[in-house]
């Protein structure tokens, strides 16, 4: 009952512009996942990047089940099963990025190009549905939630992975106007 498992794997390719590059990224993600990806839109207009609000700039796909663990295995093989400690969140999930999609085993096509992608893994336990269901939902207990240390231990145990200490962030002093 308390065993940790992969609930879902989210794969994201952000191109930063709409058009031909975005459709090619969509084809790459469809080859990789075996399902139709969804396009994401920009939330804000950023003039320095040339992005307008509601412009399609990225594609993502959510994978569950055996396909998710298989794709996660490929992605971690590219990272050589090494993650930094700041790759893990407080809710027990973790994420990492890959700079070239051809490292995952896809064949290089000059007309498509090379795309980097982000992997985000959401971990869970059985019984988490009680907080999301419509009929008689209730709160999940604190001991049943996954902590950051538990997710790191799960990663080390199930993939023989290495969690390396990340860089410490400098605490900058915030000056307030009076």
Short mmCIF file of N, CA, C and O in Angstrom, two decimals, residues 13 20-35 37 59 106 109 111-112 115:
data_model
loop_
_atom_site.label_atom_id
_atom_site.label_comp_id
_atom_site.label_asym_id
_atom_site.label_seq_id
_atom_site.Cartn_x
_atom_site.Cartn_y
_atom_site.Cartn_z
N UNK A 13 8.63 19.90 -24.89
CA UNK A 13 9.59 20.51 -25.80
C UNK A 13 9.13 21.94 -26.03
O UNK A 13 8.08 22.17 -26.61
N UNK A 20 6.84 26.28 -38.32
CA UNK A 20 7.39 25.03 -38.83
C UNK A 20 8.19 24.28 -37.75
O UNK A 20 8.10 23.07 -37.65
N UNK A 21 8.98 25.01 -36.96
CA UNK A 21 9.78 24.35 -35.92
C UNK A 21 8.88 23.67 -34.89
O UNK A 21 9.22 22.60 -34.38
N UNK A 22 7.74 24.27 -34.60
CA UNK A 22 6.82 23.69 -33.62
C UNK A 22 6.18 22.41 -34.16
O UNK A 22 6.04 21.43 -33.43
N UNK A 23 5.82 22.40 -35.42
CA UNK A 23 5.23 21.18 -36.00
C UNK A 23 6.26 20.06 -36.10
O UNK A 23 5.92 18.89 -35.90
N UNK A 24 7.52 20.41 -36.36
CA UNK A 24 8.57 19.38 -36.38
C UNK A 24 8.81 18.83 -34.98
O UNK A 24 9.04 17.63 -34.80
N UNK A 25 8.76 19.69 -33.97
CA UNK A 25 8.90 19.23 -32.58
C UNK A 25 7.73 18.33 -32.19
O UNK A 25 7.90 17.37 -31.44
N UNK A 26 6.57 18.64 -32.72
CA UNK A 26 5.39 17.82 -32.46
C UNK A 26 5.57 16.41 -33.04
O UNK A 26 5.21 15.41 -32.41
N UNK A 27 6.17 16.33 -34.23
CA UNK A 27 6.42 15.02 -34.85
C UNK A 27 7.44 14.22 -34.05
O UNK A 27 7.31 13.01 -33.89
N UNK A 28 8.47 14.90 -33.53
CA UNK A 28 9.49 14.23 -32.72
C UNK A 28 8.86 13.66 -31.46
O UNK A 28 9.12 12.50 -31.09
N UNK A 29 8.03 14.45 -30.80
CA UNK A 29 7.40 14.00 -29.56
C UNK A 29 6.40 12.87 -29.83
O UNK A 29 6.27 11.96 -29.01
N UNK A 30 5.75 12.90 -30.98
CA UNK A 30 4.82 11.83 -31.33
C UNK A 30 5.56 10.53 -31.61
O UNK A 30 5.10 9.46 -31.23
N UNK A 31 6.73 10.62 -32.24
CA UNK A 31 7.55 9.43 -32.47
C UNK A 31 8.03 8.84 -31.15
O UNK A 31 8.07 7.63 -30.97
N UNK A 32 8.40 9.71 -30.24
CA UNK A 32 8.96 9.27 -28.96
C UNK A 32 7.91 8.64 -28.05
O UNK A 32 8.13 7.57 -27.48
N UNK A 33 6.75 9.27 -27.95
CA UNK A 33 5.72 8.84 -26.99
C UNK A 33 4.73 7.85 -27.58
O UNK A 33 4.13 7.07 -26.84
N UNK A 34 4.50 7.92 -28.88
CA UNK A 34 3.50 7.05 -29.48
C UNK A 34 2.09 7.54 -29.26
O UNK A 34 1.12 6.79 -29.39
N UNK A 35 1.93 8.81 -28.92
CA UNK A 35 0.60 9.40 -28.77
C UNK A 35 0.66 10.85 -29.23
O UNK A 35 1.73 11.42 -29.37
N UNK A 37 0.76 14.65 -29.09
CA UNK A 37 1.06 15.68 -28.09
C UNK A 37 0.11 16.87 -28.20
O UNK A 37 -0.61 17.03 -29.17
N UNK A 59 5.17 22.08 -27.11
CA UNK A 59 4.34 20.88 -27.17
C UNK A 59 4.69 20.01 -25.96
O UNK A 59 5.84 19.98 -25.52
N UNK A 106 16.12 7.84 -31.07
CA UNK A 106 15.47 8.24 -32.31
C UNK A 106 16.52 8.53 -33.37
O UNK A 106 17.61 9.01 -33.06
N UNK A 109 17.18 13.09 -38.32
CA UNK A 109 16.66 13.48 -39.63
C UNK A 109 17.06 14.94 -39.86
O UNK A 109 16.68 15.81 -39.09
N UNK A 111 16.06 17.14 -41.90
CA UNK A 111 14.94 18.06 -42.13
C UNK A 111 14.22 18.41 -40.82
O UNK A 111 13.61 19.46 -40.71
N UNK A 112 14.32 17.55 -39.82
CA UNK A 112 13.67 17.79 -38.54
C UNK A 112 14.53 18.65 -37.63
O UNK A 112 14.06 19.59 -37.01
N UNK A 115 16.17 18.61 -31.05
CA UNK A 115 15.39 19.30 -30.03
C UNK A 115 15.77 18.79 -28.65
O UNK A 115 15.99 17.60 -28.46
#
